[in-house]
Amino acid sequence: MLGLGIAKGLAVTLNHFRKTYFGSGPSKGRGLFTVQYPEERLAPLARFRGSLAHLADPETGGPRCTACRICERTCPVGCISGIEGEGRGRERRATQYLYNIGECLFCGLCVEACPFEAIAMSHEYELATYSHDALVYDLRKLAEIGKKYALEGKEEA
Amino acid sequence: MAEEEPRADIAELEERFPEAVEPLGGGVLQVETAHLLEVAKYMREDPDLAFDYLSSITGVDRIGEGRFEVVYHLYSMRREAGPLVLKVFVPREEPVVPSLAAIWSGANVQEREVYDLMGIRFSGHPNLKRILLWEGYDKHPLRKDFQED
Amino acid sequence: MDAAKLKTETITLNVGPQHPSTHGVFHMILTLEGETIVDLEPVVGYLHRNHEKLGEGFTYLQYCPYPSRLDYICGMTNEHAYALAVEKLAGLQVPERAEYIRTIMAELNRMVNHIVSIGFLLNDLGAFFTPVLYCLKQREKVLDLFEMASGSRMMFNYIRYGGVARDLPEGFISAAQEVVGSFPGFVDELEQLLTENEIFVARTKGIGILPPDVAVDYSCTGPLLRGSGVPYDIRRVDSYSIYSRFDFDVVTRPNGDVFDRYMVRIEEIRQSTRIVEQALGELPEGPVMAELPRTFRPPAGDAYGRIEAPKGELGFYLVSDGGDKPYRLKVRSPSFINLGALPVMARGYKVPDLVAILGSIDITLGEVDR
Amino acid sequence: MAALNDLFLNLQRWFVGLLARFLPDWLVMVISMLVVSVMLIVTALVIVLWLTWLERKIVGRIQDRYGANRAGFLPFGLLQPIADAVKFLTKEDIVPREADKVVHLLAPVLMLGASVMLLAVVPFGKGMIGADIDIGILYLVAMSSLSAIGLLMAGWGSNNKYSLLGGMRAVAMLLSYEIPMGLSIVVAVMLSKSLSMQRIVEAQGGWFGLRWFAFFFPVGTLAFLTYFVSALAEVNRSPFDIPEADSEIVAGYFIEYSGIKFGLFFFAEYVNAIVVSSVATTLFLGGWQGPILPPYVWFFLKVFALLFVMMWFRGTLPRLRIDQLMGLAWKVLVPVGLANVMLTGLGIAIFRALGWA
């Protein structure tokens, strides 16, 4: 029958139109779906992989990282570089650590490889900058992100 | 894995082309370059073998041995059998393999890709042009001795 | 005047690489007689990044984030294919629980791929974004699940050789059950919107017919092949992973036109829903990762691992020389090979049909060009 | 109530009276005509601007989105059309090197001109009409055919293969759909026994203003449906937006147009959409007739209802193919239209014989 299928389709779209005004129910499937981004934000899920972060040593407050360079070797794209450390043996701690977020894949292999659980993929996702130079994070910035991340208490799901 | 080595098929091919094929184990047959067309045609058309589906063509650069391998993965959709792997060895200096595009049309684009990236020429191919890289580029990046400019 | 003596000329029309209906940077050189396609030459490679050479430079582990960058719509299945190939190469045993998780993820990914594919097909047919937005809305729910388990919405790096990267998080099962439960209703609504719509039917029935023998000859796989009536599904034929344990039908349709490919996808969403429901119900406890040596070096040799990806047969051919990096890594990508049959399907149809046919093949240029 | 009903008429009378005090009659006439036409054009353009906004909102809601809601300081993105207009005006004006420049530049002007001229005979309310000519309908049909020339000029003059395909499609489609459209107009003319737009509306006056021709089952209803379908094709609205077909021939005839030239096409399309909705309202939905509310409110209510249906279609339906479209015109709509005309004639004859009319 000519037009019946079209009418069915029209009913579906009209129903969606109606639901955006008068929809109810708890499910996300009803009504408007857009998130009004700067005003509304979705919280990242616990395992979300954002920018790399350095976690703090609970005793000293300094970085946990021992500058062992395993993460640097594991990274497929080589976005981690310039790792320097001071001290010997157990006392050794990183003093510099460069992380180029412009090259990062956000694969998380570095975090998996880290034997000291010194780094983590944080929930930072607003990473745009105005210059290429600002894409390279140093240890201080990474530790800052780490602090924020730890405060949110989302270290492990 | 439900895959089994297609022993009976290999035996049949060995019997039929004793001088052209040589089993390498694991469902792999090495085929002489000169006899490839013949063997492939038989495999496709023989009703007991009926390898109607050419899954993939791969070029491997064995630079240490001074040769290219062209690897064909064949399945039979009708019998739901396979894979039977054909390997053809060609010297690196003169890499020419007969084209199978007349037997499986699906070989057309895959052979072009192997030619493009590995530089193995397929004689008798209807349209052997570069497919992924641009016309006029003179290198084949998947070769082990590839140097960037 | 005698009509036969009138001079006619064909025109050459470049469709793409910048064209809204080529699903990326795909280029077709059309020879047209009026609006009828006389000949078609596909031009690919605009997105080529020599993926296979990249693979040779990475260790087996370092390559793990990369398969999901081939076909970015269905990363899970790509990772699954790579994992299978490595496991075959190294002879690894995968824990039971990991196999179940992989199946759940792969089938969810198949559902996602099919709804995206249907949505964009309708876009090509000129529906003003409505079906595709409904589909993307539904896809978001599944992506939430993926993010929950893997930490990323598209570039998962979750399925690894030997198992999966991490166990499922708490609450995943119930969340997944809710999402999967919403699928039958969604598919019904989609069908109500489209399947009987006279315009949609007129645009798709009898268009882009691919006869079964031609489909096999051109090495077509996936919904394209099953839409032509060939019941070839690698999940059934190889029954890799644990697919032999699940109850599902291999969907085929007889006519091989755009409409049948659409129907195959619709039905496959339903079948995948069934598989996921079964897998969620039977999920065993246990480890999710096999014991692996610290530096992973598979023995020298080669292996071909293939799966039924949503778009067709996705195979990874790996050659190892005993080192920690693959000697050769080849991707047998379904989009690329299915695209080889496009000229056969398109000849004799009109320009508006061409975009429908292209949409019904379901290509991702990331996978075509690699 | 009566004051409200004749609000615009009284305004005009007051204005004319004001001028007549110190100007000769002929000048008053010229000025009042100028004022009316400027008002018509400005009103139409303002409506069109916010019609684009409305379409974005409606289609957005259909697709579970908000639609444009950011531009400017007003809520609901109400300033979006202004932003769009500014953008049209400030974009670079590109003329392709190989284009036929005169034809290329003239086409959008012709398009907008043709569609704006249609507004002259649309009765917006009781007595609210630019020019109440006796053959209003004929004028309308003649003028709306002009846009085919504009489209062909755009398609040919841009010297682009896509635009050529689009132009050809557009002309083939417009010419085919003139016929069923004309046939359904004939039905309304037969029912009202007049070619004047005002008198057609007045003929639908009874039954508390609900004696619309669309309710004259089956002939009026059928004529309304064929008219509406042909009108959709006439103004390139979905599902008949084949000449534009952004997914196939990438906007077709206006592929090479940028900036305000594109804007003119855009305006012309929406003005056309308003005009065909107004004509459908006039011919079949009783024009400004209706109970209680003032006439012009009724008129705009009906027009916007039809526009909503157009947007709803756009949000739902895929596009037909050109040959299927021509098939629909020649194999379905033209025979139906012809049969309908005959049926109407027969009905009128029978009614007359029985003495009911």
mmCIF file of N, CA and C in Angstrom, chain A residues 1-17 19 27-33 43-45 47-50 70 72-77 104-109 112-113 115 155-157, chain C residues 58-59 61-66 69 130 133-134 136-138 140-141 143-153 155-158 160 165-170 178 189-194 196-199 294:
data_model
loop_
_atom_site.group_PDB
_atom_site.id
_atom_site.type_symbol
_atom_site.label_atom_id
_atom_site.label_comp_id
_atom_site.label_asym_id
_atom_site.label_seq_id
_atom_site.Cartn_x
_atom_site.Cartn_y
_atom_site.Cartn_z
ATOM 1 N N MET A 1 0.835 -1.198 0.000
ATOM 2 C CA MET A 1 0.000 0.000 0.000
ATOM 3 C C MET A 1 0.868 1.245 0.000
ATOM 4 N N LEU A 2 0.657 2.074 -0.956
ATOM 5 C CA LEU A 2 1.486 3.269 -1.087
ATOM 6 C C LEU A 2 1.265 4.209 0.090
ATOM 7 N N GLY A 3 2.309 4.535 0.728
ATOM 8 C CA GLY A 3 2.222 5.537 1.773
ATOM 9 C C GLY A 3 2.146 4.997 3.184
ATOM 10 N N LEU A 4 1.826 3.718 3.348
ATOM 11 C CA LEU A 4 1.681 3.200 4.698
ATOM 12 C C LEU A 4 3.030 3.129 5.404
ATOM 13 N N GLY A 5 4.044 2.664 4.644
ATOM 14 C CA GLY A 5 5.384 2.587 5.225
ATOM 15 C C GLY A 5 5.910 3.951 5.574
ATOM 16 N N ILE A 6 5.650 4.913 4.699
ATOM 17 C CA ILE A 6 6.083 6.281 4.960
ATOM 18 C C ILE A 6 5.391 6.808 6.209
ATOM 19 N N ALA A 7 4.099 6.499 6.321
ATOM 20 C CA ALA A 7 3.347 6.973 7.485
ATOM 21 C C ALA A 7 3.929 6.393 8.765
ATOM 22 N N LYS A 8 4.322 5.113 8.722
ATOM 23 C CA LYS A 8 4.947 4.500 9.899
ATOM 24 C C LYS A 8 6.203 5.249 10.294
ATOM 25 N N GLY A 9 7.037 5.539 9.280
ATOM 26 C CA GLY A 9 8.274 6.264 9.546
ATOM 27 C C GLY A 9 7.987 7.635 10.126
ATOM 28 N N LEU A 10 6.984 8.302 9.571
ATOM 29 C CA LEU A 10 6.633 9.636 10.069
ATOM 30 C C LEU A 10 6.175 9.562 11.520
ATOM 31 N N ALA A 11 5.478 8.472 11.842
ATOM 32 C CA ALA A 11 5.033 8.318 13.225
ATOM 33 C C ALA A 11 6.234 8.199 14.151
ATOM 34 N N VAL A 12 7.250 7.456 13.716
ATOM 35 C CA VAL A 12 8.445 7.293 14.559
ATOM 36 C C VAL A 12 9.099 8.636 14.835
ATOM 37 N N THR A 13 9.287 9.428 13.760
ATOM 38 C CA THR A 13 9.994 10.697 13.973
ATOM 39 C C THR A 13 9.146 11.666 14.783
ATOM 40 N N LEU A 14 7.838 11.643 14.570
ATOM 41 C CA LEU A 14 6.981 12.553 15.338
ATOM 42 C C LEU A 14 7.023 12.187 16.810
ATOM 43 N N ASN A 15 7.110 10.888 17.063
ATOM 44 C CA ASN A 15 7.173 10.428 18.439
ATOM 45 C C ASN A 15 8.449 10.923 19.112
ATOM 46 N N HIS A 16 9.564 10.869 18.361
ATOM 47 C CA HIS A 16 10.814 11.400 18.916
ATOM 48 C C HIS A 16 10.678 12.891 19.185
ATOM 49 N N PHE A 17 10.061 13.601 18.249
ATOM 50 C CA PHE A 17 9.843 15.034 18.394
ATOM 51 C C PHE A 17 9.059 15.316 19.670
ATOM 52 N N LYS A 19 8.698 13.332 22.302
ATOM 53 C CA LYS A 19 9.419 12.935 23.513
ATOM 54 C C LYS A 19 10.431 13.974 23.962
ATOM 55 N N SER A 27 15.533 6.375 31.837
ATOM 56 C CA SER A 27 16.565 5.923 30.912
ATOM 57 C C SER A 27 17.074 7.078 30.068
ATOM 58 N N LYS A 28 18.348 6.983 29.736
ATOM 59 C CA LYS A 28 18.990 7.983 28.909
ATOM 60 C C LYS A 28 18.402 7.974 27.500
ATOM 61 N N GLY A 29 17.736 6.881 27.160
ATOM 62 C CA GLY A 29 17.238 6.727 25.801
ATOM 63 C C GLY A 29 16.109 7.668 25.463
ATOM 64 N N ARG A 30 15.501 8.276 26.471
ATOM 65 C CA ARG A 30 14.347 9.133 26.207
ATOM 66 C C ARG A 30 14.766 10.565 26.005
ATOM 67 N N GLY A 31 14.076 11.200 25.131
ATOM 68 C CA GLY A 31 14.219 12.637 25.014
ATOM 69 C C GLY A 31 15.547 13.089 24.459
ATOM 70 N N LEU A 32 15.890 14.315 24.805
ATOM 71 C CA LEU A 32 17.083 14.933 24.247
ATOM 72 C C LEU A 32 18.337 14.193 24.661
ATOM 73 N N PHE A 33 19.253 14.131 23.759
ATOM 74 C CA PHE A 33 20.455 13.371 24.023
ATOM 75 C C PHE A 33 21.691 14.256 24.137
ATOM 76 N N ALA A 43 30.864 12.942 33.606
ATOM 77 C CA ALA A 43 32.048 12.536 34.355
ATOM 78 C C ALA A 43 32.703 11.380 33.605
ATOM 79 N N PRO A 44 34.033 11.413 33.462
ATOM 80 C CA PRO A 44 34.679 10.273 32.813
ATOM 81 C C PRO A 44 34.493 9.020 33.674
ATOM 82 N N LEU A 45 34.425 7.874 33.030
ATOM 83 C CA LEU A 45 34.301 6.644 33.797
ATOM 84 C C LEU A 45 35.637 6.336 34.460
ATOM 85 N N ARG A 47 37.870 4.091 34.503
ATOM 86 C CA ARG A 47 39.054 3.631 33.800
ATOM 87 C C ARG A 47 39.477 4.552 32.663
ATOM 88 N N PHE A 48 38.801 5.658 32.518
ATOM 89 C CA PHE A 48 39.064 6.539 31.382
ATOM 90 C C PHE A 48 40.549 6.910 31.310
ATOM 91 N N ARG A 49 41.083 6.897 30.109
ATOM 92 C CA ARG A 49 42.501 7.212 29.934
ATOM 93 C C ARG A 49 42.658 8.613 29.360
ATOM 94 N N GLY A 50 43.012 9.550 30.223
ATOM 95 C CA GLY A 50 43.309 10.898 29.758
ATOM 96 C C GLY A 50 44.811 11.118 29.780
ATOM 97 N N ILE A 70 61.505 2.484 31.997
ATOM 98 C CA ILE A 70 60.769 1.379 31.364
ATOM 99 C C ILE A 70 59.623 1.932 30.533
ATOM 100 N N GLU A 72 59.508 4.734 28.996
ATOM 101 C CA GLU A 72 60.062 5.330 27.781
ATOM 102 C C GLU A 72 60.287 4.254 26.730
ATOM 103 N N ARG A 73 60.774 3.081 27.184
ATOM 104 C CA ARG A 73 61.036 2.007 26.234
ATOM 105 C C ARG A 73 59.749 1.339 25.768
ATOM 106 N N THR A 74 58.734 1.350 26.611
ATOM 107 C CA THR A 74 57.489 0.682 26.239
ATOM 108 C C THR A 74 56.667 1.521 25.268
ATOM 109 N N CYS A 75 56.776 2.824 25.368
ATOM 110 C CA CYS A 75 55.900 3.692 24.576
ATOM 111 C C CYS A 75 56.076 3.435 23.082
ATOM 112 N N PRO A 76 54.993 3.111 22.361
ATOM 113 C CA PRO A 76 55.128 2.821 20.933
ATOM 114 C C PRO A 76 55.540 4.027 20.107
ATOM 115 N N VAL A 77 55.139 5.232 20.515
ATOM 116 C CA VAL A 77 55.393 6.390 19.678
ATOM 117 C C VAL A 77 56.545 7.238 20.177
ATOM 118 N N CYS A 104 50.971 11.510 22.035
ATOM 119 C CA CYS A 104 50.521 10.367 22.836
ATOM 120 C C CYS A 104 49.322 9.688 22.209
ATOM 121 N N LEU A 105 49.328 8.343 22.303
ATOM 122 C CA LEU A 105 48.209 7.547 21.783
ATOM 123 C C LEU A 105 47.143 7.306 22.844
ATOM 124 N N PHE A 106 47.465 7.591 24.087
ATOM 125 C CA PHE A 106 46.585 7.278 25.223
ATOM 126 C C PHE A 106 46.300 5.783 25.292
ATOM 127 N N CYS A 107 47.332 4.969 25.009
ATOM 128 C CA CYS A 107 47.122 3.519 25.026
ATOM 129 C C CYS A 107 47.299 2.963 26.419
ATOM 130 N N GLY A 108 48.058 3.663 27.264
ATOM 131 C CA GLY A 108 48.199 3.190 28.635
ATOM 132 C C GLY A 108 49.226 2.089 28.830
ATOM 133 N N LEU A 109 50.024 1.775 27.812
ATOM 134 C CA LEU A 109 51.020 0.715 27.968
ATOM 135 C C LEU A 109 52.106 1.111 28.972
ATOM 136 N N GLU A 112 50.910 0.368 32.426
ATOM 137 C CA GLU A 112 50.948 -1.067 32.701
ATOM 138 C C GLU A 112 52.374 -1.538 32.964
ATOM 139 N N ALA A 113 53.327 -0.915 32.257
ATOM 140 C CA ALA A 113 54.703 -1.385 32.363
ATOM 141 C C ALA A 113 55.370 -0.911 33.630
ATOM 142 N N PRO A 115 56.833 -0.495 37.019
ATOM 143 C CA PRO A 115 56.907 -1.448 38.137
ATOM 144 C C PRO A 115 56.623 -0.807 39.488
ATOM 145 N N GLU A 155 41.781 6.582 41.619
ATOM 146 C CA GLU A 155 42.986 5.903 41.169
ATOM 147 C C GLU A 155 42.703 4.529 40.591
ATOM 148 N N GLU A 156 41.850 3.794 41.233
ATOM 149 C CA GLU A 156 41.577 2.458 40.675
ATOM 150 C C GLU A 156 40.093 2.128 40.800
ATOM 151 N N ALA A 157 39.606 1.557 39.779
ATOM 152 C CA ALA A 157 38.195 1.199 39.768
ATOM 153 C C ALA A 157 37.979 -0.066 40.581
ATOM 154 N N PHE C 58 57.384 -2.386 15.639
ATOM 155 C CA PHE C 58 56.956 -2.473 17.022
ATOM 156 C C PHE C 58 57.164 -3.877 17.564
ATOM 157 N N THR C 59 57.289 -3.964 18.889
ATOM 158 C CA THR C 59 57.211 -5.282 19.482
ATOM 159 C C THR C 59 55.756 -5.733 19.420
ATOM 160 N N LEU C 61 53.784 -6.399 21.724
ATOM 161 C CA LEU C 61 52.937 -5.671 22.675
ATOM 162 C C LEU C 61 52.698 -4.243 22.196
ATOM 163 N N GLN C 62 53.754 -3.605 21.695
ATOM 164 C CA GLN C 62 53.597 -2.214 21.270
ATOM 165 C C GLN C 62 52.609 -2.066 20.131
ATOM 166 N N TYR C 63 52.427 -3.112 19.353
ATOM 167 C CA TYR C 63 51.486 -3.013 18.237
ATOM 168 C C TYR C 63 50.037 -3.073 18.736
ATOM 169 N N CYS C 64 49.820 -3.555 19.946
ATOM 170 C CA CYS C 64 48.454 -3.767 20.444
ATOM 171 C C CYS C 64 47.524 -2.549 20.332
ATOM 172 N N PRO C 65 47.972 -1.313 20.563
ATOM 173 C CA PRO C 65 47.031 -0.195 20.394
ATOM 174 C C PRO C 65 46.666 0.075 18.937
ATOM 175 N N TYR C 66 47.381 -0.526 18.005
ATOM 176 C CA TYR C 66 47.224 -0.091 16.619
ATOM 177 C C TYR C 66 46.079 -0.719 15.832
ATOM 178 N N ARG C 69 43.077 1.250 15.163
ATOM 179 C CA ARG C 69 43.192 2.421 14.304
ATOM 180 C C ARG C 69 43.024 2.065 12.831
ATOM 181 N N THR C 130 18.484 11.929 10.220
ATOM 182 C CA THR C 130 17.694 11.410 11.335
ATOM 183 C C THR C 130 18.061 9.975 11.686
ATOM 184 N N LEU C 133 21.454 9.716 13.341
ATOM 185 C CA LEU C 133 21.554 10.232 14.702
ATOM 186 C C LEU C 133 20.896 9.296 15.696
ATOM 187 N N TYR C 134 19.794 8.669 15.297
ATOM 188 C CA TYR C 134 19.219 7.648 16.187
ATOM 189 C C TYR C 134 20.231 6.538 16.420
ATOM 190 N N LEU C 136 23.555 6.678 16.117
ATOM 191 C CA LEU C 136 24.704 7.107 16.917
ATOM 192 C C LEU C 136 24.331 7.244 18.385
ATOM 193 N N LYS C 137 23.072 7.628 18.619
ATOM 194 C CA LYS C 137 22.598 7.720 19.988
ATOM 195 C C LYS C 137 22.645 6.340 20.659
ATOM 196 N N GLN C 138 22.217 5.344 19.907
ATOM 197 C CA GLN C 138 22.260 3.983 20.443
ATOM 198 C C GLN C 138 23.705 3.531 20.612
ATOM 199 N N GLU C 140 26.230 5.273 21.379
ATOM 200 C CA GLU C 140 26.850 5.870 22.556
ATOM 201 C C GLU C 140 26.726 4.962 23.777
ATOM 202 N N LYS C 141 25.570 4.293 23.883
ATOM 203 C CA LYS C 141 25.372 3.425 25.046
ATOM 204 C C LYS C 141 26.408 2.312 25.058
ATOM 205 N N LEU C 143 29.312 2.424 23.534
ATOM 206 C CA LEU C 143 30.635 3.008 23.772
ATOM 207 C C LEU C 143 30.859 3.267 25.263
ATOM 208 N N ASP C 144 29.782 3.584 25.986
ATOM 209 C CA ASP C 144 29.913 3.726 27.430
ATOM 210 C C ASP C 144 30.412 2.427 28.050
ATOM 211 N N LEU C 145 29.855 1.310 27.558
ATOM 212 C CA LEU C 145 30.307 0.012 28.081
ATOM 213 C C LEU C 145 31.781 -0.196 27.768
ATOM 214 N N PHE C 146 32.165 0.120 26.540
ATOM 215 C CA PHE C 146 33.564 -0.059 26.155
ATOM 216 C C PHE C 146 34.471 0.801 27.026
ATOM 217 N N GLU C 147 34.016 2.034 27.270
ATOM 218 C CA GLU C 147 34.840 2.922 28.085
ATOM 219 C C GLU C 147 34.950 2.377 29.499
ATOM 220 N N MET C 148 33.864 1.804 29.966
ATOM 221 C CA MET C 148 33.839 1.245 31.309
ATOM 222 C C MET C 148 34.891 0.144 31.440
ATOM 223 N N ALA C 149 34.975 -0.705 30.414
ATOM 224 C CA ALA C 149 35.872 -1.852 30.515
ATOM 225 C C ALA C 149 37.298 -1.493 30.135
ATOM 226 N N SER C 150 37.449 -0.704 29.070
ATOM 227 C CA SER C 150 38.796 -0.544 28.529
ATOM 228 C C SER C 150 39.393 0.815 28.826
ATOM 229 N N GLY C 151 38.576 1.802 29.131
ATOM 230 C CA GLY C 151 39.110 3.132 29.400
ATOM 231 C C GLY C 151 39.107 4.042 28.206
ATOM 232 N N SER C 152 38.590 3.567 27.086
ATOM 233 C CA SER C 152 38.567 4.412 25.904
ATOM 234 C C SER C 152 37.320 4.084 25.096
ATOM 235 N N ARG C 153 36.849 5.061 24.352
ATOM 236 C CA ARG C 153 35.598 4.837 23.629
ATOM 237 C C ARG C 153 35.823 4.259 22.237
ATOM 238 N N MET C 155 39.601 3.787 20.801
ATOM 239 C CA MET C 155 40.929 3.181 20.691
ATOM 240 C C MET C 155 41.183 2.353 21.938
ATOM 241 N N PHE C 156 40.663 1.122 21.926
ATOM 242 C CA PHE C 156 40.485 0.392 23.177
ATOM 243 C C PHE C 156 41.789 -0.097 23.783
ATOM 244 N N ASN C 157 42.621 -0.767 22.978
ATOM 245 C CA ASN C 157 43.806 -1.433 23.495
ATOM 246 C C ASN C 157 43.401 -2.373 24.630
ATOM 247 N N TYR C 158 42.371 -3.142 24.415
ATOM 248 C CA TYR C 158 41.792 -3.963 25.485
ATOM 249 C C TYR C 158 42.043 -5.440 25.260
ATOM 250 N N ARG C 160 44.091 -8.338 24.219
ATOM 251 C CA ARG C 160 45.515 -8.563 23.979
ATOM 252 C C ARG C 160 45.733 -10.027 23.656
ATOM 253 N N ALA C 165 43.131 -7.093 28.595
ATOM 254 C CA ALA C 165 44.037 -6.285 29.405
ATOM 255 C C ALA C 165 43.645 -6.279 30.879
ATOM 256 N N ARG C 166 42.383 -6.122 31.163
ATOM 257 C CA ARG C 166 41.930 -6.076 32.559
ATOM 258 C C ARG C 166 40.604 -6.801 32.660
ATOM 259 N N ASP C 167 40.307 -7.215 33.878
ATOM 260 C CA ASP C 167 39.018 -7.865 34.086
ATOM 261 C C ASP C 167 37.908 -6.827 33.973
ATOM 262 N N LEU C 168 36.694 -7.313 33.790
ATOM 263 C CA LEU C 168 35.559 -6.398 33.686
ATOM 264 C C LEU C 168 35.378 -5.641 34.990
ATOM 265 N N PRO C 169 35.022 -4.376 34.938
ATOM 266 C CA PRO C 169 34.807 -3.635 36.177
ATOM 267 C C PRO C 169 33.505 -4.054 36.839
ATOM 268 N N GLU C 170 33.377 -3.633 38.068
ATOM 269 C CA GLU C 170 32.163 -3.938 38.806
ATOM 270 C C GLU C 170 30.959 -3.274 38.137
ATOM 271 N N GLU C 178 21.517 -4.196 30.489
ATOM 272 C CA GLU C 178 20.544 -3.138 30.211
ATOM 273 C C GLU C 178 20.692 -2.644 28.769
ATOM 274 N N GLU C 189 12.320 -0.273 16.169
ATOM 275 C CA GLU C 189 11.973 1.095 15.803
ATOM 276 C C GLU C 189 12.644 1.496 14.493
ATOM 277 N N LEU C 190 13.889 1.078 14.368
ATOM 278 C CA LEU C 190 14.620 1.389 13.134
ATOM 279 C C LEU C 190 13.917 0.750 11.940
ATOM 280 N N GLU C 191 13.479 -0.482 12.156
ATOM 281 C CA GLU C 191 12.782 -1.169 11.071
ATOM 282 C C GLU C 191 11.463 -0.482 10.751
ATOM 283 N N GLN C 192 10.810 -0.002 11.788
ATOM 284 C CA GLN C 192 9.554 0.702 11.563
ATOM 285 C C GLN C 192 9.788 1.971 10.762
ATOM 286 N N LEU C 193 10.922 2.591 11.055
ATOM 287 C CA LEU C 193 11.249 3.821 10.340
ATOM 288 C C LEU C 193 11.598 3.538 8.886
ATOM 289 N N LEU C 194 12.242 2.404 8.622
ATOM 290 C CA LEU C 194 12.845 2.221 7.314
ATOM 291 C C LEU C 194 12.292 1.083 6.478
ATOM 292 N N GLU C 196 9.765 -0.672 5.689
ATOM 293 C CA GLU C 196 8.618 -0.658 4.779
ATOM 294 C C GLU C 196 8.441 0.676 4.086
ATOM 295 N N ASN C 197 9.305 1.610 4.401
ATOM 296 C CA ASN C 197 9.210 2.924 3.781
ATOM 297 C C ASN C 197 9.343 2.801 2.265
ATOM 298 N N GLU C 198 8.303 3.219 1.552
ATOM 299 C CA GLU C 198 8.268 2.986 0.101
ATOM 300 C C GLU C 198 9.456 3.625 -0.599
ATOM 301 N N ILE C 199 9.849 4.797 -0.130
ATOM 302 C CA ILE C 199 10.963 5.465 -0.799
ATOM 303 C C ILE C 199 12.249 4.676 -0.582
ATOM 304 N N ARG C 294 58.366 -12.449 30.273
ATOM 305 C CA ARG C 294 58.577 -11.016 30.389
ATOM 306 C C ARG C 294 58.843 -10.374 29.034
#
